[in-house]
């Protein structure tokens, strides 16, 4: 799937840039994210658990920033494996442009491939769901970034979302519409969108 | 007593029980202490299996055992994981492409089994299966036959991506000169049988008796029994396959799949019954697929429309392995490209390419559905080019009655001579044209009326039947006057019990109610074949007829002893009542001593039913929506045992054929990921899609090769549907210059054809 869009964020460009490189911020914005660890300047590892309709996934994987151009943007590659349930991989690029000293335009493009149950059950839904939820993600992102001071990672949950219960088993239990699987990282909600599903929603 | 049971419109004796909800399907079975299995399947289309981590899954609630290739290897005497056998047209050169019953080091399609998880409940097994973590190093995927042919990535390093090339030939196509020639590339999409009941098994190992019982067998229980026994190192008589009610077969159910080994294996390891029932996603992922072919075809004709030569190259997307029935579609499309037509020069090369997709197998009319679409489309294009009426074009090219038996092109591997056995093909064509109202509806052809284009098309077809060499039957008579009839055939929903009861009742002049048919389970007979290639009526029915005659002879001999007379002096009357000079003895009396006879009907000659189908469709040019206003099929089946079931088979087969023409599509993305694994994605015909489906069966031309005169039927209705529908749509849209060259003809596909044709027209007029 492919997705490209843009968002206006009411913060200076360098603040947005820092947030996009702050693992703690990103982890808060990704429901179900158990762990987001910055390995070095360009590598992150991620673990998350998500239940998506009938598809339950425990994914682990990594993300590599391939072309960092502070504070104007970066490109990244991501790959996550969820065992028999499926996998996702792809590339994303993010560009930041200062519109005014206090507002930043964030433009992103994502290309992603999905496999396993994700593709079998979700292929029909991915484009529309990803687009809708990219927008939702930015709401959380803005809320977290624009609400100083930042709390410790993991203690602040973006309002309006509920963490996915990592141990849910029959958890097709209807959750809120923001039941989501965000893989992605680097804050680039774009890539997250690729991994986000609502099944039966 | 009226003993004319053959040919009678006897309602199915199976139905009362099924309609009352008293059927017993495999999931209805609950054995004491039964455990439940789930299969861990590969999410990757192609990859190296580095490791499989079962620790977390093993610790989950209710989990009893998890088996991967390692565990299976460790208990096998030869240390090897068994591979799925090839049942139809096996050849040594196909061995390299057989699938292991569980992935060994490498996965080659999404859905390939990696592990089997056994737990106390099905839900626990499924949850644990999701926690089995297979570390797979993805390899590039071969997602279609073209990339298989390019060969940058090999599915099998040593053997390559071509499983087999079949060549069907007749005459010398390369020397044919004709006034008219046309070449086109046509495609049929991947689709397959969708059974209402998904696959499932219950395996029950009896350690005390050292006996394996497997419930849920279908189609070919003896073949499966033999291979389960061999793989488990058990004598064949210690493995029993039990057929329960079957919710749809159509070719895919009852073949040997991975689970046919894995579930009995788990049961034996654990010493407990194990049930496995697949869900719909698994069903679409792992049951055999079929039909995906691309055909580059050329037709050569004389000016008068006589077809002089047919030449084609067919690329079959065969999926990742050659499983039980995989050779049949590729072989059939070559041999039956010329179908019911007399074409002197034919050459068809059909290549089975291996791709990283679910393996193919037979689906109702395998290879024939595709061949008919390719050929009949070419016929309509040629007829239109030559200004010949399409019905006349077919009439002059059909094999004539006086040409019977008519030799089909020979095909390589395994070689076998094949003749069309009997028939007057013209009769079914005329019958079909009459029924669809061809003459009256001609004025509608291609017309735009109230915003809809109308189109009509007709096509002719043949249907092969009666493979398998022989079938077995046994009668046991009882002192209460009842007869038990045991047959090797299997009931896959085709009304087998009704048909065989009718044949036995007529032969023995016995009421239907005194005959009980037992089928599909290996306990009944030492050997049998089953139900495939439209064989059960011809082979199973002929076996019943043959053994019924043997029973009569036995009864006569025993009656002679009772009546103290010579055998030939005994007269055998209705219900096998024997009499001599006013004294009588009944079957019940004779059966006080055991009275049993087993016999078989052997035949290596195939039967060929034949017929024609026609459609009247409308196409909405604004949306591309096709409506089938009328669809009619007629088939001569040699001898009709039961017109109700024969007609029902034809109507049901038509519906499946139309589904393939207009709706059904198993889609993959460019990485070999299946993206249609729900019934919201894979579109099946529903009751409202084709409200007018009509069919007639005829019996003008009995088969000369069996005592019934019957020919295989049940698959024929699917065969012409793709060609007829594509021709009707092309006829409807002929004023726009649309030629439908690929199935399925969904609304978006038809709409795009219209758009494309209009762009062509406008760009032509612009220059």
Coordinates of N, CA, C and O in Angstrom, one line a residue, chain A residues 78-172:
Chain A
X78 N 11.6 0.1 7.6 CA 11.1 -0.6 8.8 C 10.7 -2.1 8.4 O 10.4 -2.3 7.3
X79 N 10.8 -2.9 9.4 CA 10.5 -4.3 9.2 C 10.0 -4.9 10.5 O 10.7 -4.7 11.5
X80 N 8.9 -5.5 10.5 CA 8.4 -6.1 11.7 C 7.8 -7.5 11.4 O 7.2 -7.7 10.4
X81 N 8.2 -8.4 12.3 CA 7.7 -9.8 12.1 C 6.7 -10.2 13.3 O 7.1 -9.9 14.4
X82 N 5.6 -10.8 12.9 CA 4.7 -11.2 14.0 C 4.5 -12.7 14.0 O 3.4 -13.2 14.2
X83 N 5.5 -13.4 13.7 CA 5.4 -14.9 13.6 C 4.4 -15.3 12.6 O 4.3 -14.7 11.5
X84 N 3.6 -16.3 12.9 CA 2.7 -16.9 12.0 C 1.6 -15.9 11.6 O 1.0 -16.0 10.5
X85 N 1.4 -14.9 12.4 CA 0.3 -14.0 12.2 C 0.6 -13.1 11.0 O -0.3 -12.6 10.3
X86 N 1.8 -12.7 10.8 CA 2.1 -11.9 9.7 C 3.3 -11.0 9.9 O 4.0 -11.1 10.8
X87 N 3.5 -10.1 8.9 CA 4.6 -9.2 9.0 C 4.3 -8.0 8.2 O 3.4 -7.9 7.5
X88 N 5.2 -7.0 8.4 CA 5.1 -5.8 7.6 C 6.5 -5.2 7.4 O 7.4 -5.4 8.2
X89 N 6.6 -4.6 6.3 CA 7.9 -4.0 6.0 C 7.7 -2.9 5.0 O 6.7 -2.8 4.3
X90 N 8.6 -1.9 4.9 CA 8.4 -0.8 4.0 C 9.4 0.3 4.2 O 10.4 0.2 4.9
X91 N 9.1 1.4 3.5 CA 9.9 2.6 3.6 C 9.0 3.8 3.8 O 7.8 3.7 3.4
X92 N 9.5 4.8 4.4 CA 8.8 6.0 4.6 C 9.7 7.2 4.5 O 10.9 7.1 4.8
X93 N 9.2 8.3 4.1 CA 10.0 9.5 4.1 C 9.2 10.6 4.7 O 7.9 10.7 4.6
X94 N 9.9 11.5 5.4 CA 9.2 12.6 6.2 C 10.0 13.9 5.8 O 11.2 13.9 5.8
X95 N 9.2 14.9 5.5 CA 9.8 16.2 5.2 C 9.2 17.3 6.2 O 8.0 17.3 6.3
X96 N 10.0 18.1 6.8 CA 9.5 19.1 7.7 C 9.8 20.5 7.0 O 11.0 20.7 6.5
X97 N 8.8 21.3 7.0 CA 9.1 22.7 6.5 C 8.5 23.7 7.5 O 7.3 23.5 7.9
X98 N 9.3 24.7 7.8 CA 8.7 25.7 8.7 C 7.8 26.6 7.9 O 8.2 27.3 6.9
X99 N 6.5 26.7 8.4 CA 5.6 27.6 7.7 C 5.7 29.0 8.3 O 5.6 30.0 7.6
X100 N 5.7 29.0 9.6 CA 6.0 30.2 10.3 C 7.0 29.8 11.4 O 7.3 28.6 11.5
X101 N 7.5 30.7 12.2 CA 8.4 30.3 13.2 C 7.8 29.3 14.2 O 8.4 28.5 14.8
X102 N 6.4 29.3 14.3 CA 5.8 28.5 15.3 C 4.9 27.3 14.7 O 4.2 26.6 15.4
X103 N 4.9 27.2 13.4 CA 4.1 26.1 12.8 C 5.0 25.4 11.7 O 5.8 26.0 11.0
X104 N 4.8 24.1 11.7 CA 5.6 23.3 10.9 C 4.7 22.4 10.0 O 3.7 21.8 10.5
X105 N 5.1 22.3 8.7 CA 4.4 21.4 7.8 C 5.1 20.1 7.8 O 6.3 20.1 7.5
X106 N 4.4 19.0 8.1 CA 5.0 17.7 8.1 C 4.4 16.9 6.9 O 3.2 16.6 6.9
X107 N 5.2 16.6 5.9 CA 4.7 15.8 4.8 C 5.3 14.4 4.8 O 6.5 14.3 5.1
X108 N 4.5 13.4 4.5 CA 5.1 12.1 4.6 C 4.6 11.2 3.5 O 3.5 11.4 2.9
X109 N 5.4 10.2 3.2 CA 5.0 9.2 2.2 C 5.4 7.9 2.7 O 6.5 7.7 3.3
X110 N 4.6 6.9 2.5 CA 4.9 5.6 3.0 C 4.6 4.5 1.9 O 3.6 4.7 1.1
X111 N 5.4 3.6 1.8 CA 5.2 2.4 1.0 C 5.3 1.2 1.9 O 6.4 1.1 2.6
X112 N 4.4 0.3 1.9 CA 4.5 -0.8 2.8 C 4.0 -2.1 2.2 O 3.1 -2.0 1.3
X113 N 4.6 -3.2 2.6 CA 4.1 -4.5 2.2 C 3.7 -5.2 3.5 O 4.4 -5.2 4.5
X114 N 2.5 -5.9 3.4 CA 2.1 -6.7 4.5 C 2.0 -8.1 4.1 O 1.8 -8.4 2.9
X115 N 2.0 -9.0 5.1 CA 2.0 -10.4 4.7 C 1.2 -11.2 5.8 O 1.0 -10.7 6.9
X116 N 1.0 -12.5 5.5 CA 0.3 -13.4 6.4 C -1.2 -13.0 6.7 O -1.8 -12.5 5.8
X117 N -1.6 -13.2 7.9 CA -3.0 -12.9 8.2 C -3.4 -11.5 7.9 O -4.5 -11.2 7.5
X118 N -2.4 -10.6 8.1 CA -2.7 -9.1 7.8 C -3.2 -9.0 6.4 O -4.2 -8.3 6.1
X119 N -2.5 -9.6 5.4 CA -2.8 -9.4 4.0 C -4.1 -10.2 3.7 O -5.0 -9.7 3.0
X120 N -4.2 -11.4 4.3 CA -5.3 -12.3 3.9 C -6.7 -11.7 4.4 O -7.7 -11.7 3.6
X121 N -6.7 -11.1 5.5 CA -7.9 -10.6 6.1 C -8.0 -9.1 5.9 O -9.1 -8.5 5.8
X122 N -6.9 -8.4 5.8 CA -7.0 -6.9 5.9 C -6.7 -6.2 4.6 O -6.8 -5.0 4.6
X123 N -6.3 -6.9 3.6 CA -5.8 -6.2 2.3 C -6.9 -5.3 1.8 O -6.6 -4.2 1.3
X124 N -8.1 -5.7 1.9 CA -9.2 -5.0 1.4 C -9.4 -3.6 2.1 O -9.9 -2.7 1.6
X125 N -9.0 -3.6 3.4 CA -9.3 -2.5 4.3 C -8.1 -1.5 4.4 O -8.3 -0.4 4.9
X126 N -6.9 -2.0 4.0 CA -5.8 -1.2 4.5 C -5.7 0.2 4.0 O -5.4 1.1 4.8
X127 N -6.0 0.5 2.8 CA -5.8 1.8 2.3 C -6.7 2.8 3.0 O -6.2 3.8 3.5
X128 N -8.0 2.5 3.1 CA -8.9 3.5 3.8 C -8.6 3.6 5.3 O -8.6 4.6 5.8
X129 N -8.3 2.4 5.9 CA -8.1 2.4 7.3 C -6.8 3.1 7.6 O -6.7 3.9 8.6
X130 N -5.8 2.9 6.8 CA -4.5 3.5 7.1 C -4.6 5.0 7.0 O -4.1 5.8 7.8
X131 N -5.3 5.5 6.0 CA -5.4 6.9 5.8 C -6.2 7.6 7.0 O -5.8 8.6 7.5
X132 N -7.2 6.9 7.4 CA -8.0 7.5 8.5 C -7.2 7.5 9.8 O -7.2 8.5 10.5
X133 N -6.4 6.4 9.9 CA -5.7 6.3 11.2 C -4.4 7.1 11.3 O -3.9 7.4 12.3
X134 N -3.9 7.4 10.1 CA -2.8 8.3 10.1 C -3.2 9.6 10.7 O -2.5 10.2 11.5
X135 N -4.4 10.1 10.3 CA -4.9 11.3 10.9 C -5.1 11.2 12.4 O -4.7 12.1 13.2
X136 N -5.6 10.1 12.9 CA -5.8 9.8 14.3 C -4.5 9.9 15.0 O -4.3 10.4 16.1
X137 N -3.5 9.3 14.4 CA -2.2 9.2 15.1 C -1.6 10.6 15.3 O -1.1 11.0 16.3
X138 N -1.8 11.5 14.3 CA -1.3 12.8 14.4 C -2.0 13.6 15.5 O -1.3 14.5 16.2
X139 N -3.2 13.3 15.8 CA -3.9 13.9 16.9 C -3.1 13.6 18.2 O -2.8 14.5 19.0
X140 N -2.8 12.3 18.4 CA -2.1 11.9 19.6 C -0.7 12.6 19.6 O -0.3 13.1 20.6
X141 N -0.1 12.6 18.5 CA 1.3 13.1 18.4 C 1.3 14.6 18.8 O 2.1 15.0 19.6
X142 N 0.3 15.3 18.2 CA 0.3 16.7 18.5 C 0.0 17.0 20.0 O 0.6 17.8 20.7
X143 N -0.9 16.1 20.5 CA -1.3 16.3 21.9 C -0.1 16.0 22.8 O 0.2 16.8 23.8
X144 N 0.6 15.0 22.5 CA 1.8 14.7 23.4 C 2.9 15.8 23.2 O 3.4 16.3 24.2
X145 N 3.2 16.1 22.0 CA 4.3 17.0 21.8 C 4.0 18.5 22.2 O 4.8 19.2 22.7
X146 N 2.7 18.8 22.1 CA 2.3 20.2 22.4 C 1.9 20.3 23.9 O 1.5 21.4 24.3
X147 N 2.1 19.3 24.7 CA 1.6 19.4 26.1 C 2.8 19.3 27.0 O 3.0 18.2 27.6
X148 N 3.6 20.3 27.1 CA 4.8 20.2 27.9 C 4.4 20.3 29.4 O 3.4 20.9 29.7
X149 N 5.2 19.8 30.4 CA 6.4 19.1 30.0 C 6.1 17.6 29.7 O 5.1 17.1 30.2
X150 N 6.9 17.0 28.9 CA 6.7 15.6 28.6 C 6.8 14.8 29.8 O 7.8 15.0 30.6
X151 N 6.0 13.8 30.0 CA 6.1 12.9 31.1 C 7.0 11.8 30.8 O 7.5 11.7 29.6
X152 N 7.3 11.0 31.8 CA 8.1 9.8 31.5 C 7.4 8.9 30.5 O 6.2 8.8 30.5
X153 N 8.2 8.3 29.7 CA 7.7 7.4 28.7 C 6.8 6.4 29.4 O 7.2 5.8 30.4
X154 N 5.7 6.1 28.8 CA 4.9 5.0 29.3 C 3.9 5.4 30.4 O 3.0 4.7 30.7
X155 N 4.1 6.6 31.0 CA 3.1 7.0 32.0 C 2.0 7.8 31.4 O 1.0 7.9 32.0
X156 N 2.3 8.5 30.3 CA 1.2 9.3 29.8 C 0.6 8.5 28.6 O 1.3 8.1 27.7
X157 N -0.7 8.4 28.6 CA -1.4 7.8 27.5 C -2.1 8.9 26.8 O -2.8 9.7 27.4
X158 N -2.0 8.9 25.5 CA -2.8 10.0 24.8 C -4.2 9.8 25.1 O -4.7 8.7 25.1
X159 N -4.9 10.9 25.4 CA -6.3 10.8 25.7 C -7.0 10.2 24.5 O -6.6 10.4 23.3
X160 N -8.1 9.5 24.8 CA -8.9 9.0 23.7 C -8.5 7.7 23.1 O -9.1 7.2 22.2
X161 N -7.4 7.2 23.5 CA -7.0 5.9 23.0 C -6.9 5.0 24.2 O -6.6 5.4 25.3
X162 N -7.0 3.7 23.9 CA -6.8 2.8 25.0 C -5.7 1.8 24.5 O -5.6 1.4 23.4
X163 N -4.9 1.5 25.5 CA -3.8 0.6 25.1 C -4.4 -0.8 24.7 O -5.3 -1.2 25.3
X164 N -3.8 -1.4 23.8 CA -4.2 -2.7 23.4 C -3.7 -3.7 24.5 O -2.6 -3.6 24.9
X165 N -4.6 -4.5 24.9 CA -4.3 -5.5 25.9 C -3.4 -6.6 25.3 O -3.8 -7.3 24.5
X166 N -2.2 -6.6 25.7 CA -1.2 -7.5 25.1 C -1.5 -8.9 25.4 O -1.0 -9.8 24.7
X167 N -2.4 -9.2 26.4 CA -2.6 -10.6 26.7 C -4.0 -11.0 26.3 O -4.5 -12.1 26.7
X168 N -4.7 -10.1 25.6 CA -6.0 -10.5 25.2 C -5.9 -11.7 24.3 O -5.1 -11.8 23.5
X169 N -6.8 -12.6 24.5 CA -6.7 -13.8 23.6 C -8.0 -13.8 22.7 O -7.9 -13.8 21.5
X170 N -9.1 -13.9 23.3 CA -10.3 -13.9 22.5 C -10.7 -12.4 22.2 O -11.9 -12.2 22.0
X171 N -9.8 -11.5 22.2 CA -10.1 -10.2 22.4 C -10.6 -9.5 21.2 O -10.4 -8.4 20.9
X172 N -11.4 -10.2 20.4 CA -12.1 -9.5 19.4 C -13.1 -8.5 20.0 O -13.8 -7.9 19.3

